[in-house]
Amino acid sequence: MTATQPAAEAPETAGETFDSLNPATDEVVGTYPVHTREEVEAAVERAREAARWWASLGFDGRAERLRRWKGVLTRRLAQLCTVVRDETGKPVADAQLESVLGIEHIAWAGKHARKVLGKQRRASGLLMANQAATVEYQPLGVVGVIGPWNYPVFTPLGSITYALAAGNAVVFKPSEYTPGVGKWLVEAFEQVVPEAPVLQLITGFGETGAALTKAGVDKIAFTGSTATGKKIMAAAAETLTPVVIEAGGKDPVLVDADADLDAAADATVWGAFSNSGQTCVGVERVYVHERVHDEFVAKVVEKSKDVRGGSDAAAQYGPMTMPSQLAVVRRHITDALARGGKALIGGVDAVGDRFAQPTVLVDVPEDSEAVREETFGPTVTIAKVRDMDEAVDKANATRYGLGSTVFSKRRGVELAQRLRTGMTAINAPLSFTGIASLPFGGVGDSGFGRIHGPEGLREFARSKAIARQRYTAPIALTTFTRKEKTDALVAKLITVLHGKR
Ligand code: NAD
């Protein structure tokens, strides 16, 4: 098959539109269609044909296109960062950081897809020694990607890139807060893949996302809140459509008695406040060994004084992208203070109409909202623990389980292994996000399935097992003409092989 229709033919829309605003100024930075169910279905239909063409390019053909896409993103990085800043309000340097990580993933996925997904030989075992056994990972077809706004480049690329590298076409619905970033990424892809709509954009609100879930795609890769993830899974269950759910978190940091306290305090402050705390793997809770608790808290307080949210060039982070989140942040702080917590930095007044300033809370009961629910704002709770066993127990006492960080000189790996989260960074904050070969994903209410790394490639492929008979077996097992002698021989053989006490 040659190319299908030109990629430029984006879904037509019935006419309704919505505005994308700069959250720092409320200025309208773009107007986008609200795609209807029919339009979403039409996009998936086009994607199905494009998927066949894209799959036919093979690993090398796709790797070459992904390599070129990566080049376009890299050369036009400054422009991409401006679009991200305009829609999220985050500083350009932060937009650059997430984009750079996204580019790394495109590079990794394109380069490794053949090795991870290509045909592999498997041992066929003594009983089936006459068979050649292979497995290969074939594309699913069309993958629907539904993204959030907090890292509008890095997060959706974690699914899109791996789905494309595995040979699928993608229909992408970015968040209604960041449609312009989605459009930019798709248009950059169309530059290097003009032949067919392999990566299409659909825009709109939750209903458009819901329509994508039901449009007959072969998998939905969702990143967003746990509540929406549950709705998507329920809808996908109707058609047995598989899903990857990358949902929220309540990520802990553990600080051991022998930890580098400066590094731990720095990681806490950056992990909790950067991007105004709107990071799925952001630091929300800290458990500190009693021997170093006071010193650690003093360092966090000191470092927090230098951090400020604002729209000027000197501010370290921008506004809350979604205004409604400010109410959640305010509620969590209010509840924490009402229940005996203390704000050493910030407090309720730190939460304004657009920006929230850093808040450091101590003495907050473990069953309060600020400790149990995802705050998704620039706040952090710090608690003293007797020992690291208590730290692990408290860190694990949550429905969530996305990322975690451990600061410890001697016990880093052991503590990391005991944390019920998909990823753990030791002695540096969020380092796993920058390592393209590591899988990323959660446990419990943080979701399931994995993006990034070999696991991320396999998530968007189906295994195909093939057993090829190389020669007729001396003892035929799968026939009605099998003799008693054969059964006796098999019984003897299995005893020799597996019967040892
Ligand atoms: P959200 O759940 O409100 O929206 C995410 C996306 O889902 C949007 O595109 C939205 O339009 C769409 N949507 C809403 N209702 C839908 C429905 N019924 N069916 C289909 N699609 C629907 O989340 P958000 O506010 O955009 O993002 C913030 C959340 O995302 C936080 O909880 C954060 O922790 C999480 N997050 C997780 C990861 C991760 O990798 N685990 C990464 C980034 C963000």
XYZ file of C-alpha atoms and ligand atoms in Angstrom:
545
model
C 0.000 0.000 0.000
C 1.163 3.530 -0.695
C 0.300 6.573 1.354
C -3.277 7.213 2.337
C -4.838 10.666 2.222
C -2.673 13.663 3.096
C -2.089 14.223 6.775
C -3.126 17.840 6.361
C -6.771 16.753 6.207
C -7.448 17.192 9.909
C -10.884 16.200 11.221
C -13.605 18.578 10.114
C -15.636 20.038 12.941
C -19.300 20.908 13.380
C -18.287 24.424 14.352
C -18.117 24.701 18.130
C -14.798 26.073 19.400
C -13.042 26.824 22.673
C -10.303 29.242 23.667
C -6.958 28.351 25.147
C -5.847 30.932 27.699
C -2.511 31.975 29.148
C -3.106 31.246 32.862
C -0.746 34.050 33.899
C -2.749 36.717 32.065
C -6.018 35.143 30.842
C -5.047 36.275 27.365
C -6.518 34.089 24.608
C -3.596 32.335 22.923
C -5.543 30.126 20.542
C -8.981 28.899 19.490
C -9.604 25.237 18.736
C -12.459 23.054 17.568
C -14.500 20.949 19.956
C -14.494 17.730 17.995
C -17.715 15.738 18.090
C -18.156 12.001 18.397
C -18.635 11.643 14.626
C -15.467 13.618 13.971
C -13.490 11.530 16.425
C -14.758 8.339 14.805
C -13.778 9.672 11.384
C -10.275 10.433 12.684
C -9.931 6.886 14.039
C -11.142 5.530 10.703
C -8.469 7.508 8.844
C -5.897 6.395 11.412
C -6.724 2.753 10.762
C -5.652 3.024 7.145
C -2.626 5.148 8.048
C -1.623 2.503 10.607
C -1.303 -0.134 7.897
C 0.994 2.102 5.876
C 3.042 3.105 8.938
C 3.426 -0.538 9.989
C 4.573 -1.404 6.473
C 7.551 0.958 6.838
C 9.086 -1.502 9.295
C 11.331 -0.681 12.237
C 13.999 1.028 10.161
C 11.593 3.165 8.144
C 9.826 4.317 11.287
C 13.061 4.894 13.159
C 14.205 7.166 10.346
C 10.988 9.252 10.535
C 11.188 9.442 14.307
C 14.802 10.544 14.004
C 13.706 13.361 11.684
C 10.835 14.339 13.978
C 13.293 14.560 16.866
C 15.442 16.831 14.677
C 12.538 19.182 13.956
C 11.679 19.387 17.669
C 15.288 20.068 18.566
C 15.854 22.746 15.946
C 12.558 24.474 16.783
C 12.885 23.981 20.539
C 12.684 27.695 21.362
C 9.393 27.977 19.484
C 7.950 24.905 21.191
C 8.924 26.284 24.610
C 7.116 29.539 23.870
C 3.928 27.647 23.040
C 4.276 25.657 26.287
C 4.873 28.823 28.302
C 1.886 30.587 26.745
C -0.521 27.771 27.615
C 0.805 26.651 31.016
C 2.452 29.818 32.330
C 5.607 27.884 33.255
C 9.052 29.463 32.764
C 10.657 28.822 29.393
C 13.565 27.011 31.082
C 11.117 24.497 32.577
C 9.395 24.102 29.211
C 12.814 23.374 27.751
C 13.594 20.757 30.387
C 10.428 18.745 29.713
C 10.886 19.095 25.943
C 14.479 17.888 26.116
C 13.335 14.811 28.043
C 10.623 14.228 25.438
C 13.214 14.413 22.644
C 15.356 11.870 24.504
C 12.401 9.489 24.512
C 11.809 9.863 20.775
C 15.484 9.063 20.221
C 15.424 6.041 22.510
C 12.157 4.539 21.282
C 13.090 4.856 17.595
C 16.518 3.384 18.152
C 15.487 0.429 20.310
C 12.158 -0.664 18.831
C 13.656 -3.323 16.567
C 15.720 -4.895 19.334
C 12.843 -4.943 21.825
C 9.956 -5.799 19.503
C 11.607 -7.657 16.640
C 11.572 -11.413 16.228
C 13.278 -13.288 19.050
C 14.068 -16.992 19.306
C 12.853 -18.862 22.363
C 14.001 -22.225 23.670
C 11.464 -24.885 22.656
C 12.236 -27.361 25.452
C 13.143 -31.040 25.327
C 9.619 -32.332 24.624
C 9.251 -29.952 21.683
C 12.857 -30.034 20.501
C 11.714 -30.441 16.885
C 10.028 -27.013 16.953
C 11.566 -23.600 16.295
C 9.950 -21.141 18.694
C 9.875 -17.383 18.080
C 8.042 -14.401 19.442
C 7.614 -11.009 17.854
C 5.694 -7.942 18.912
C 3.246 -6.593 16.367
C 1.545 -3.191 16.393
C -1.915 -2.968 17.918
C -3.274 -0.709 15.179
C -4.664 2.614 16.381
C -3.822 3.987 19.815
C -5.826 6.802 21.385
C -3.671 9.039 23.592
C -5.390 11.335 26.084
C -3.076 13.787 27.803
C -2.951 16.222 30.729
C -1.720 19.827 30.773
C 0.988 19.845 33.445
C 3.801 18.559 31.204
C 2.112 18.892 27.819
C 5.214 17.800 25.867
C 6.927 15.223 28.071
C 3.840 13.398 29.278
C 1.940 12.688 26.052
C 5.193 11.981 24.203
C 5.812 9.192 26.725
C 2.860 7.364 25.139
C 2.811 8.780 21.593
C 6.483 8.106 20.887
C 6.415 4.521 22.095
C 3.117 3.784 20.322
C 4.514 5.170 17.047
C 7.827 3.354 17.374
C 5.899 0.109 17.890
C 4.155 0.693 14.546
C 0.789 2.135 15.574
C -1.063 5.191 14.315
C -2.077 7.596 17.074
C -5.080 9.838 17.592
C -4.093 12.350 20.247
C -6.372 14.426 22.419
C -4.353 16.890 24.449
C -5.794 18.586 27.502
C -8.236 21.400 26.840
C -5.709 23.626 28.648
C -2.881 22.857 26.206
C -4.342 22.190 22.740
C -1.768 24.489 21.117
C 1.134 22.354 22.352
C -0.618 19.264 20.989
C -1.177 20.953 17.639
C 2.452 22.017 17.468
C 3.722 18.484 18.125
C 1.377 16.951 15.552
C 2.267 19.536 12.890
C 5.965 18.924 13.473
C 5.322 15.213 12.934
C 3.356 15.914 9.745
C 6.435 17.669 8.381
C 8.380 14.425 8.467
C 5.459 12.082 7.747
C 3.368 13.957 5.176
C 2.071 10.822 3.418
C -0.590 9.687 5.870
C -2.353 10.837 9.058
C -0.237 8.627 11.303
C -0.465 11.089 14.197
C -3.688 13.100 14.319
C -4.904 15.761 16.682
C -8.404 16.004 18.072
C -9.302 18.769 20.486
C -12.035 19.397 22.990
C -13.081 18.632 26.556
C -13.812 15.434 28.450
C -16.585 14.444 26.017
C -14.140 14.422 23.119
C -11.827 12.197 25.172
C -14.770 9.946 26.057
C -15.662 9.698 22.366
C -12.096 8.609 21.598
C -12.335 5.901 24.255
C -15.393 4.485 22.497
C -14.308 5.037 18.892
C -12.925 1.553 18.299
C -9.256 2.226 19.019
C -7.055 -0.740 19.885
C -5.729 0.806 23.086
C -6.193 3.946 25.146
C -3.156 5.503 26.792
C -4.464 7.909 29.397
C -2.517 10.313 31.553
C -4.467 12.454 33.985
C -6.351 12.251 37.249
C -7.307 9.009 38.955
C -11.008 9.953 38.809
C -10.929 10.339 35.027
C -8.823 7.193 34.706
C -11.589 5.204 36.399
C -14.203 6.618 34.011
C -12.037 5.756 31.019
C -11.463 2.219 32.227
C -15.192 1.718 32.784
C -15.995 3.001 29.290
C -13.225 0.928 27.710
C -14.522 -2.189 29.473
C -17.641 -2.106 27.286
C -15.560 -3.001 24.231
C -12.737 -4.767 26.093
C -10.380 -2.053 24.872
C -7.116 -2.274 26.816
C -5.930 0.802 28.681
C -2.764 2.222 30.196
C -3.591 4.501 33.094
C -0.963 7.006 34.218
C -2.739 8.768 37.049
C -1.999 10.912 40.072
C 0.443 10.453 42.926
C 1.293 11.423 46.475
C 5.005 10.908 46.200
C 7.114 10.618 49.333
C 10.744 11.438 50.054
C 12.525 9.396 52.753
C 15.466 11.019 54.514
C 17.687 8.632 56.460
C 19.939 9.584 59.383
C 23.058 9.321 57.207
C 21.630 11.287 54.264
C 23.263 14.268 52.613
C 20.838 16.755 54.152
C 21.662 19.639 51.841
C 20.986 17.493 48.797
C 17.809 16.077 50.377
C 16.528 19.553 51.277
C 17.327 20.853 47.808
C 15.522 17.909 46.190
C 12.516 18.411 48.467
C 12.216 22.106 47.687
C 12.622 21.622 43.941
C 10.479 18.477 43.811
C 7.669 20.092 45.797
C 7.557 23.591 44.326
C 8.801 23.429 40.738
C 6.035 23.730 38.171
C 3.961 25.117 41.067
C 3.746 21.587 42.466
C 1.773 20.444 39.436
C 3.909 17.385 38.859
C 2.503 13.862 38.983
C 5.802 12.664 40.494
C 6.271 15.863 42.514
C 7.266 15.668 46.177
C 4.198 15.934 48.432
C 5.323 14.228 51.663
C 8.648 13.818 53.454
C 9.516 11.327 56.219
C 12.713 12.184 58.063
C 14.709 10.182 60.600
C 14.343 11.789 64.043
C 18.117 12.196 64.398
C 18.266 14.638 61.488
C 14.698 15.928 61.390
C 15.220 19.371 62.876
C 18.334 20.089 60.874
C 16.628 18.946 57.677
C 13.523 21.044 58.329
C 15.672 24.115 58.979
C 17.422 23.610 55.653
C 14.133 23.173 53.771
C 12.738 26.340 55.367
C 15.875 28.284 54.477
C 15.889 27.123 50.860
C 12.139 27.690 50.465
C 12.557 31.371 51.274
C 14.359 31.798 47.959
C 11.555 30.268 45.907
C 8.673 32.265 44.505
C 5.889 31.762 41.993
C 5.146 34.612 39.590
C 5.076 35.697 35.972
C 8.262 37.787 36.053
C 11.601 36.483 34.812
C 13.000 36.060 38.339
C 10.177 33.762 39.512
C 11.105 30.075 39.735
C 7.671 28.857 38.737
C 4.484 30.138 37.172
C 0.771 30.171 37.971
C -1.522 27.286 38.712
C -2.510 26.272 35.189
C -5.968 25.135 36.213
C -7.591 27.812 38.410
C -9.878 25.281 40.139
C -6.811 23.567 41.627
C -6.182 26.611 43.840
C -9.270 25.690 45.874
C -7.903 22.170 46.445
C -4.544 23.534 47.623
C -6.282 26.003 49.954
C -8.530 23.261 51.338
C -5.630 20.929 52.093
C -3.654 23.645 53.899
C -6.723 24.800 55.863
C -7.510 21.253 56.935
C -3.884 20.574 57.921
C -3.731 23.711 60.082
C -7.144 23.077 61.635
C -5.942 19.638 62.714
C -2.832 20.786 64.508
C -0.387 21.246 61.641
C 1.957 24.227 61.455
C 3.009 26.165 58.381
C 6.703 27.034 58.711
C 6.575 28.691 55.303
C 3.446 29.965 53.575
C 0.004 28.873 54.756
C -3.516 29.620 53.569
C -2.578 33.164 52.581
C 0.100 31.798 50.261
C -2.656 30.665 47.903
C -3.745 33.574 45.721
C -6.097 33.881 42.768
C -3.573 32.790 40.188
C -0.319 31.974 41.943
C 0.355 29.863 45.013
C 3.516 30.506 47.019
C 5.464 27.685 48.711
C 4.008 26.159 51.854
C 5.967 23.870 54.203
C 3.794 22.030 56.729
C 4.878 20.049 59.800
C 2.970 18.162 62.527
C 0.194 17.309 60.112
C -1.827 14.197 61.110
C -1.240 11.300 58.733
C -4.964 10.918 58.037
C -5.471 14.518 56.885
C -6.098 15.457 53.257
C -2.704 17.148 52.922
C -1.050 13.781 53.571
C -3.534 11.431 51.923
C -4.844 13.216 48.813
C -2.941 14.544 45.812
C -2.594 18.300 46.444
C -0.975 19.134 43.095
C 0.214 22.487 44.372
C 3.402 23.978 45.859
C 3.013 22.456 49.316
C 4.879 19.765 51.214
C 4.363 18.014 54.540
C 7.345 16.923 56.630
C 7.012 14.292 59.366
C 9.493 12.928 61.906
C 9.952 9.142 62.086
C 11.643 6.916 64.683
C 13.449 4.871 62.074
C 13.333 4.062 58.395
C 10.944 1.138 58.916
C 8.363 3.618 60.126
C 9.217 5.850 57.167
C 8.573 2.991 54.727
C 5.300 2.044 56.449
C 4.017 5.616 56.383
C 5.175 6.222 52.822
C 3.330 3.083 51.730
C 0.129 3.882 53.643
C -1.554 5.484 50.638
C -3.811 4.478 47.758
C -1.291 6.003 45.373
C 2.072 4.600 44.311
C 3.693 6.522 41.498
C 7.225 7.735 42.277
C 9.347 8.100 45.410
C 12.765 9.329 46.454
C 15.175 8.052 49.092
C 18.110 9.918 50.571
C 20.384 7.470 52.370
C 24.071 6.671 52.116
C 23.968 3.035 53.218
C 20.421 1.775 52.726
C 19.220 3.505 49.562
C 18.571 0.428 47.448
C 17.015 -1.591 50.269
C 14.597 1.213 51.158
C 13.807 1.813 47.482
C 12.889 -1.847 47.006
C 10.469 -1.691 49.926
C 8.532 1.309 48.623
C 5.262 0.435 46.887
C 5.770 2.745 43.920
C 6.543 2.214 40.258
C 9.789 4.216 40.400
C 12.244 5.309 43.089
C 15.117 7.784 42.791
C 18.007 7.455 45.238
C 19.991 10.511 46.354
C 18.678 12.714 43.529
C 15.157 13.920 42.784
C 13.022 12.351 40.013
C 16.087 11.020 38.206
C 14.129 8.085 36.765
C 12.146 10.484 34.541
C 15.294 11.366 32.604
C 16.392 7.784 31.938
C 14.595 6.742 28.762
C 15.333 3.048 29.224
C 13.474 2.857 32.559
C 9.759 2.023 32.638
C 7.434 4.646 34.087
C 4.069 3.962 35.684
C 2.216 3.482 38.907
C 0.662 1.156 41.428
C -2.855 1.340 42.926
C -4.643 4.649 42.319
C -1.632 5.870 40.349
C -2.646 3.497 37.586
C -1.113 0.565 35.771
C 0.749 -0.266 32.598
C 4.083 1.251 31.690
C 5.390 3.881 29.315
C 9.109 4.468 28.527
C 11.816 1.861 28.032
C 11.317 -1.667 26.637
C 8.195 -2.088 28.776
C 6.769 1.070 27.187
C 7.355 -0.290 23.693
C 5.747 -3.635 24.557
C 2.763 -1.819 26.070
C 1.807 -0.764 22.543
C 2.334 -4.109 20.851
C 0.852 -7.579 20.998
C 3.054 -10.589 21.331
C 2.811 -13.057 18.503
C 4.121 -16.526 19.286
C 5.060 -18.820 16.417
C 6.058 -22.490 16.722
C 7.443 -23.903 13.467
C 8.018 -27.631 13.139
C 11.534 -28.191 11.811
C 11.336 -31.980 11.477
C 8.945 -34.776 12.426
C 9.367 -35.692 16.079
C 10.654 -39.206 16.797
C 7.895 -39.478 19.375
C 4.633 -37.978 18.126
C 2.582 -36.601 21.021
C -0.276 -34.721 19.401
C -1.999 -37.471 17.440
C -4.674 -40.125 18.065
C -2.244 -42.648 16.622
C -0.010 -42.199 19.672
C 1.087 -45.548 21.086
C 1.108 -46.741 24.705
C 4.855 -47.109 24.302
C 5.076 -43.363 23.627
C 3.085 -42.505 26.761
C 5.337 -44.751 28.829
C 8.409 -43.080 27.339
C 7.010 -39.630 28.111
C 6.271 -40.664 31.707
C 9.863 -41.882 32.077
C 11.294 -38.763 30.487
C 9.298 -36.384 32.671
C 10.378 -38.322 35.772
C 14.022 -37.940 34.804
C 13.545 -34.271 33.993
C 11.354 -33.100 36.876
C 10.901 -35.926 39.359
C 13.899 -35.309 41.601
C 13.119 -34.746 45.237
P -7.848 15.169 33.956
O -8.126 13.776 34.372
O -8.788 16.219 34.378
O -7.780 15.275 32.359
C -6.854 14.528 31.599
C -7.399 14.366 30.198
O -8.561 13.552 30.207
C -7.818 15.674 29.521
O -7.376 15.643 28.185
C -9.336 15.633 29.614
O -9.977 16.376 28.613
C -9.598 14.162 29.452
N -10.892 13.687 29.969
C -11.637 14.224 30.976
N -12.733 13.459 31.181
C -12.673 12.423 30.307
C -13.496 11.292 30.051
N -14.614 11.061 30.730
N -13.114 10.431 29.090
C -11.969 10.625 28.396
N -11.155 11.676 28.588
C -11.503 12.571 29.538
O -6.364 15.460 34.430
P -5.552 16.827 34.329
O -6.087 17.789 35.317
O -5.430 17.247 32.917
O -4.092 16.350 34.799
C -3.665 16.357 36.126
C -3.603 14.961 36.663
O -2.772 14.173 35.823
C -2.977 14.870 38.042
O -3.707 13.978 38.834
C -1.583 14.301 37.753
O -1.001 13.622 38.822
C -1.864 13.417 36.603
N -0.659 13.144 35.827
C -0.151 11.869 35.859
C 1.007 11.575 35.155
C 1.572 10.191 35.160
O 2.412 9.910 34.319
N 1.163 9.299 36.039
C 1.634 12.575 34.413
C 1.097 13.845 34.404
C -0.073 14.106 35.118
